[in-house]
GROMACS .gro file of C-alpha atoms in nm:
model
  284
    1MET     CA    1   0.000   0.000   0.000
    2ARG     CA    2   0.114   0.352  -0.085
    3LEU     CA    3   0.025   0.673   0.096
    4VAL     CA    4  -0.048   0.959  -0.147
    5LEU     CA    5   0.038   1.282   0.032
    6ASP     CA    6  -0.179   1.594   0.024
    7THR     CA    7  -0.023   1.933   0.101
    8ASN     CA    8  -0.219   1.970   0.424
    9GLN     CA    9  -0.052   1.655   0.563
   10VAL     CA   10   0.308   1.755   0.492
   11SER     CA   11   0.363   1.897   0.840
   12LYS     CA   12   0.256   1.560   0.984
   13LEU     CA   13   0.523   1.380   0.788
   14VAL     CA   14   0.773   1.421   1.069
   15HIS     CA   15   0.579   1.146   1.248
   16ALA     CA   16   0.603   0.903   0.955
   17PRO     CA   17   0.868   0.671   1.105
   18SER     CA   18   0.633   0.581   1.390
   19VAL     CA   19   0.372   0.442   1.149
   20GLY     CA   20   0.562   0.114   1.163
   21GLY     CA   21   0.868   0.066   0.946
   22ARG     CA   22   0.931   0.292   0.649
   23PRO     CA   23   0.598   0.394   0.493
   24ASN     CA   24   0.564   0.402   0.115
   25VAL     CA   25   0.486   0.764   0.030
   26VAL     CA   26   0.386   0.911  -0.307
   27ILE     CA   27   0.461   1.281  -0.349
   28PRO     CA   28   0.254   1.440  -0.629
   29PRO     CA   29   0.429   1.717  -0.825
   30LEU     CA   30   0.229   2.008  -0.683
   31VAL     CA   31   0.280   1.880  -0.328
   32TRP     CA   32   0.651   1.843  -0.410
   33ALA     CA   33   0.652   2.211  -0.513
   34GLU     CA   34   0.486   2.319  -0.189
   35ILE     CA   35   0.739   2.126   0.018
   36LEU     CA   36   1.036   2.279  -0.162
   37LEU     CA   37   0.893   2.631  -0.131
   38ALA     CA   38   0.804   2.602   0.237
   39PRO     CA   39   0.950   2.858   0.482
   40ALA     CA   40   1.304   2.778   0.591
   41CYS     CA   41   1.188   2.708   0.947
   42HIS     CA   42   0.987   2.406   0.821
   43HIS     CA   43   1.182   2.300   0.517
   44LYS     CA   44   1.472   2.103   0.667
   45GLU     CA   45   1.273   1.893   0.913
   46ARG     CA   46   1.019   1.797   0.647
   47ILE     CA   47   1.285   1.701   0.395
   48ARG     CA   48   1.462   1.496   0.662
   49ALA     CA   49   1.139   1.312   0.746
   50ILE     CA   50   1.060   1.251   0.379
   51VAL     CA   51   1.392   1.091   0.294
   52GLU     CA   52   1.341   0.850   0.586
   53CYS     CA   53   1.037   0.711   0.403
   54ASN     CA   54   1.021   0.493   0.094
   55VAL     CA   55   0.942   0.785  -0.133
   56VAL     CA   56   0.831   0.783  -0.495
   57PHE     CA   57   0.740   1.085  -0.705
   58GLY     CA   58   0.434   1.140  -0.922
   59MET     CA   59   0.487   1.258  -1.279
   60ASP     CA   60   0.381   1.609  -1.375
   61VAL     CA   61   0.061   1.605  -1.583
   62PRO     CA   62   0.230   1.727  -1.906
   63ASP     CA   63   0.487   1.447  -1.866
   64VAL     CA   64   0.204   1.198  -1.809
   65TYR     CA   65   0.034   1.310  -2.129
   66GLN     CA   66   0.353   1.285  -2.331
   67ARG     CA   67   0.417   0.931  -2.206
   68LEU     CA   68   0.061   0.825  -2.284
   69CYS     CA   69   0.121   0.910  -2.649
   70GLY     CA   70   0.389   0.643  -2.678
   71LEU     CA   71   0.191   0.360  -2.516
   72THR     CA   72  -0.021   0.084  -2.663
   73GLU     CA   73  -0.377   0.035  -2.540
   74GLU     CA   74  -0.270  -0.244  -2.303
   75GLU     CA   75   0.018  -0.034  -2.168
   76ILE     CA   76  -0.223   0.257  -2.109
   77ARG     CA   77  -0.455   0.032  -1.910
   78GLN     CA   78  -0.161  -0.066  -1.684
   79PHE     CA   79   0.014   0.273  -1.669
   80ASP     CA   80   0.098   0.410  -1.323
   81PRO     CA   81   0.212   0.776  -1.351
   82VAL     CA   82   0.472   0.743  -1.077
   83PHE     CA   83   0.845   0.723  -1.144
   84ALA     CA   84   0.988   0.376  -1.081
   85THR     CA   85   1.248   0.360  -0.805
   86ASP     CA   86   1.508   0.224  -1.048
   87SER     CA   87   1.456   0.505  -1.300
   88ASP     CA   88   1.698   0.791  -1.364
   89GLU     CA   89   1.419   1.040  -1.293
   90HIS     CA   90   1.361   0.895  -0.948
   91HIS     CA   91   1.731   0.905  -0.854
   92ARG     CA   92   1.762   1.265  -0.976
   93LEU     CA   93   1.453   1.372  -0.779
   94VAL     CA   94   1.571   1.206  -0.458
   95ALA     CA   95   1.915   1.366  -0.485
   96SER     CA   96   1.787   1.711  -0.576
   97PHE     CA   97   1.504   1.697  -0.322
   98SER     CA   98   1.748   1.665  -0.032
   99ALA     CA   99   1.959   1.958  -0.157
  100PRO     CA  100   1.748   2.164  -0.399
  101ARG     CA  101   1.933   2.395  -0.635
  102ASP     CA  102   1.810   2.719  -0.785
  103ALA     CA  103   1.685   2.551  -1.105
  104LEU     CA  104   1.476   2.306  -0.903
  105LEU     CA  105   1.327   2.582  -0.692
  106ALA     CA  106   1.244   2.776  -1.009
  107ARG     CA  107   1.063   2.468  -1.142
  108ALA     CA  108   0.867   2.442  -0.815
  109ARG     CA  109   0.762   2.806  -0.849
  110GLU     CA  110   0.651   2.740  -1.209
  111LEU     CA  111   0.433   2.449  -1.096
  112LYS     CA  112   0.275   2.655  -0.820
  113GLN     CA  113   0.215   2.950  -1.051
  114GLY     CA  114   0.067   2.721  -1.314
  115ALA     CA  115  -0.185   2.586  -1.065
  116ALA     CA  116  -0.285   2.940  -0.966
  117GLU     CA  117  -0.326   3.041  -1.331
  118GLY     CA  118  -0.532   2.729  -1.395
  119ALA     CA  119  -0.766   2.820  -1.112
  120LYS     CA  120  -0.809   3.172  -1.251
  121HIS     CA  121  -0.875   3.036  -1.602
  122LEU     CA  122  -1.143   2.801  -1.469
  123SER     CA  123  -1.300   3.080  -1.265
  124ASP     CA  124  -1.313   3.305  -1.573
  125ARG     CA  125  -1.466   3.023  -1.778
  126LEU     CA  126  -1.736   2.961  -1.518
  127ALA     CA  127  -1.817   3.333  -1.511
  128HIS     CA  128  -1.856   3.319  -1.891
  129TYR     CA  129  -2.094   3.021  -1.867
  130ARG     CA  130  -2.301   3.201  -1.604
  131ARG     CA  131  -2.335   3.506  -1.826
  132GLU     CA  132  -2.452   3.279  -2.108
  133ASP     CA  133  -2.698   3.110  -1.874
  134HIS     CA  134  -2.834   3.447  -1.764
  135ILE     CA  135  -2.884   3.554  -2.125
  136ALA     CA  136  -3.046   3.221  -2.214
  137LYS     CA  137  -3.284   3.242  -1.919
  138SER     CA  138  -3.385   3.594  -2.015
  139LYS     CA  139  -3.479   3.456  -2.358
  140ARG     CA  140  -3.645   3.151  -2.198
  141GLU     CA  141  -3.403   2.920  -2.376
  142GLU     CA  142  -3.308   2.583  -2.226
  143ARG     CA  143  -2.945   2.515  -2.144
  144ASN     CA  144  -2.777   2.174  -2.117
  145TYR     CA  145  -2.636   2.272  -1.780
  146GLU     CA  146  -2.971   2.349  -1.618
  147ARG     CA  147  -3.008   1.998  -1.478
  148LYS     CA  148  -2.883   1.869  -1.144
  149PHE     CA  149  -2.676   1.551  -1.148
  150THR     CA  150  -2.760   1.287  -0.890
  151ASP     CA  151  -2.446   1.072  -0.883
  152ILE     CA  152  -2.115   1.016  -1.058
  153ASP     CA  153  -2.260   0.761  -1.304
  154ASP     CA  154  -2.512   1.021  -1.417
  155ALA     CA  155  -2.240   1.280  -1.479
  156ASP     CA  156  -1.988   1.027  -1.614
  157GLU     CA  157  -2.211   0.929  -1.906
  158ARG     CA  158  -2.274   1.293  -1.996
  159PHE     CA  159  -1.920   1.429  -1.961
  160VAL     CA  160  -1.662   1.149  -1.943
  161SER     CA  161  -1.750   0.817  -2.104
  162GLY     CA  162  -2.053   0.869  -2.330
  163ASP     CA  163  -2.015   0.864  -2.708
  164SER     CA  164  -2.061   1.243  -2.722
  165ALA     CA  165  -1.893   1.320  -2.389
  166PRO     CA  166  -1.681   1.638  -2.420
  167PHE     CA  167  -1.383   1.471  -2.249
  168ARG     CA  168  -1.348   1.233  -2.546
  169THR     CA  169  -1.232   1.526  -2.753
  170ARG     CA  170  -1.088   1.746  -2.481
  171PHE     CA  171  -0.861   1.484  -2.322
  172VAL     CA  172  -0.719   1.363  -2.655
  173GLN     CA  173  -0.658   1.723  -2.760
  174ASP     CA  174  -0.471   1.791  -2.434
  175VAL     CA  175  -0.264   1.473  -2.458
  176THR     CA  176  -0.166   1.530  -2.821
  177ASP     CA  177  -0.108   1.904  -2.766
  178GLY     CA  178  -0.377   1.995  -3.014
  179GLY     CA  179  -0.278   1.720  -3.256
  180SER     CA  180   0.092   1.809  -3.276
  181ARG     CA  181   0.188   1.477  -3.112
  182SER     CA  182   0.091   1.141  -3.257
  183ILE     CA  183  -0.035   0.849  -3.050
  184ARG     CA  184   0.082   0.490  -3.066
  185ALA     CA  185  -0.269   0.353  -3.001
  186SER     CA  186  -0.452   0.237  -3.312
  187SER     CA  187  -0.711   0.517  -3.295
  188LYS     CA  188  -0.822   0.809  -3.081
  189GLN     CA  189  -1.126   0.610  -2.976
  190SER     CA  190  -0.927   0.304  -2.865
  191PHE     CA  191  -0.677   0.537  -2.693
  192TYR     CA  192  -0.946   0.709  -2.487
  193ASN     CA  193  -1.128   0.384  -2.409
  194ALA     CA  194  -0.801   0.242  -2.274
  195VAL     CA  195  -0.759   0.552  -2.056
  196LEU     CA  196  -1.107   0.493  -1.912
  197GLN     CA  197  -1.015   0.132  -1.835
  198ASN     CA  198  -0.727   0.252  -1.616
  199SER     CA  199  -0.882   0.302  -1.271
  200GLN     CA  200  -0.639   0.582  -1.178
  201PHE     CA  201  -0.722   0.788  -1.486
  202ARG     CA  202  -1.096   0.713  -1.459
  203ARG     CA  203  -1.105   0.847  -1.102
  204PHE     CA  204  -0.893   1.145  -1.208
  205LEU     CA  205  -1.134   1.243  -1.487
  206GLN     CA  206  -1.438   1.183  -1.270
  207LEU     CA  207  -1.294   1.399  -0.993
  208ILE     CA  208  -1.235   1.683  -1.239
  209ILE     CA  209  -1.602   1.662  -1.341
  210THR     CA  210  -1.705   1.650  -0.975
  211PHE     CA  211  -1.517   1.974  -0.908
  212ASP     CA  212  -1.637   2.140  -1.230
  213LEU     CA  213  -2.002   2.066  -1.154
  214SER     CA  214  -1.957   2.165  -0.792
  215TYR     CA  215  -1.840   2.514  -0.894
  216ALA     CA  216  -2.146   2.548  -1.118
  217ASN     CA  217  -2.382   2.428  -0.840
  218HIS     CA  218  -2.506   2.135  -1.049
  219TRP     CA  219  -2.503   1.850  -0.799
  220ALA     CA  220  -2.836   1.748  -0.652
  221ASP     CA  221  -2.652   1.694  -0.322
  222ASP     CA  222  -2.570   2.048  -0.208
  223CYS     CA  223  -2.286   1.913   0.005
  224LEU     CA  224  -2.096   1.856  -0.321
  225ASN     CA  225  -2.141   2.216  -0.439
  226ARG     CA  226  -1.885   2.478  -0.342
  227LEU     CA  227  -1.747   2.822  -0.418
  228ASP     CA  228  -1.561   2.904  -0.738
  229PRO     CA  229  -1.196   2.797  -0.765
  230SER     CA  230  -0.948   3.031  -0.602
  231GLU     CA  231  -0.581   3.103  -0.654
  232ASN     CA  232  -0.547   3.072  -0.275
  233ARG     CA  233  -0.691   2.718  -0.259
  234ASN     CA  234  -0.518   2.401  -0.371
  235ASP     CA  235  -0.804   2.272  -0.586
  236PHE     CA  236  -0.578   2.178  -0.877
  237THR     CA  237  -0.351   1.984  -0.641
  238ASP     CA  238  -0.656   1.810  -0.496
  239MET     CA  239  -0.790   1.711  -0.838
  240THR     CA  240  -0.467   1.532  -0.928
  241LEU     CA  241  -0.427   1.321  -0.612
  242PRO     CA  242  -0.633   1.020  -0.732
  243LEU     CA  243  -0.416   1.003  -1.043
  244TYR     CA  244  -0.133   0.868  -0.826
  245ALA     CA  245  -0.346   0.631  -0.615
  246ARG     CA  246  -0.374   0.271  -0.729
  247ASP     CA  247  -0.649   0.044  -0.603
  248GLY     CA  248  -0.557  -0.036  -0.244
  249ASP     CA  249  -0.360   0.287  -0.189
  250THR     CA  250  -0.455   0.559   0.060
  251VAL     CA  251  -0.490   0.932  -0.001
  252LEU     CA  252  -0.371   1.121   0.307
  253THR     CA  253  -0.574   1.441   0.347
  254ASN     CA  254  -0.783   1.620   0.607
  255ASP     CA  255  -0.969   1.827   0.344
  256GLY     CA  256  -1.335   1.752   0.410
  257PHE     CA  257  -1.459   1.842   0.063
  258LEU     CA  258  -1.185   1.646  -0.113
  259ARG     CA  259  -1.258   1.337   0.095
  260LYS     CA  260  -1.627   1.367   0.012
  261ALA     CA  261  -1.551   1.419  -0.359
  262ILE     CA  262  -1.315   1.120  -0.379
  263ARG     CA  263  -1.566   0.895  -0.208
  264HIS     CA  264  -1.830   1.031  -0.449
  265VAL     CA  265  -1.629   0.904  -0.748
  266ASP     CA  266  -1.512   0.591  -0.563
  267PRO     CA  267  -1.813   0.475  -0.360
  268ASN     CA  268  -1.674   0.122  -0.325
  269GLY     CA  269  -1.365   0.250  -0.145
  270ASN     CA  270  -1.103   0.111  -0.383
  271VAL     CA  271  -0.887   0.400  -0.260
  272SER     CA  272  -0.881   0.459   0.115
  273LEU     CA  273  -0.892   0.800   0.282
  274SER     CA  274  -0.704   0.889   0.596
  275THR     CA  275  -0.487   1.143   0.775
  276TRP     CA  276  -0.147   1.085   0.931
  277ASP     CA  277  -0.306   1.089   1.276
  278GLU     CA  278  -0.568   0.833   1.176
  279THR     CA  279  -0.300   0.615   1.021
  280LEU     CA  280  -0.085   0.639   1.335
  281SER     CA  281  -0.385   0.550   1.551
  282ARG     CA  282  -0.466   0.240   1.347
  283ASN     CA  283  -0.104   0.122   1.365
  284ALA     CA  284  -0.054   0.199   1.733
   0.00000   0.00000   0.00000
């Protein structure tokens, strides 16, 4: 079992050795950036605690997309976007993580800035949709987004897996960088179907839809609706966490909304949810 670390659990990492042995910890890229950019008073003790764990690093989303292009359908279904411990990338990250240089810190700042810009872009897009909705309502026109979605299967068919689901086009466009990169899979359809058959990617896409619909207030369960994305919240970090969690892994977070959203897309509990304190208590 691996423990996928959320930013809000980083400060608890100093207690990791007492979990029992050396825990297997996955550090997603945006969490990695937050750790490197932490104030000096916290940085050293957290790095020291991290290197005492069996640490692996999640791939940045653009790197994940580039790698997907070169995989067959079967390889896509089995793909785990975490660097193998015997890979050059892993060894470089471990070495640089313990003693980060200026170039690495600059990359961490780029990742953090990119997440903030992504949140602003999504917020602007939602504002645009709301203006369109307001105009449509004034003309008594029906909009596709008027309905409330009851569960993830309802939304999945409409947005993720259905024949006309927008993600079928959007995801392939993102992965191929607008068509500038070719894919090894036999077709775009077989490529995307293989992505959906990978449980990590399926949960990732479903969580994005969960967040998107929550911002637009389109869940029947009001507990799943929330305020617009903010540059000061880690929503983009949160959305990526399931990408690095295999069946049987645990996402470590104390974010109440994120835990609710992950369980919404994973009602059978294939991925566990916990905090460091809860994990320590269970292993005491």
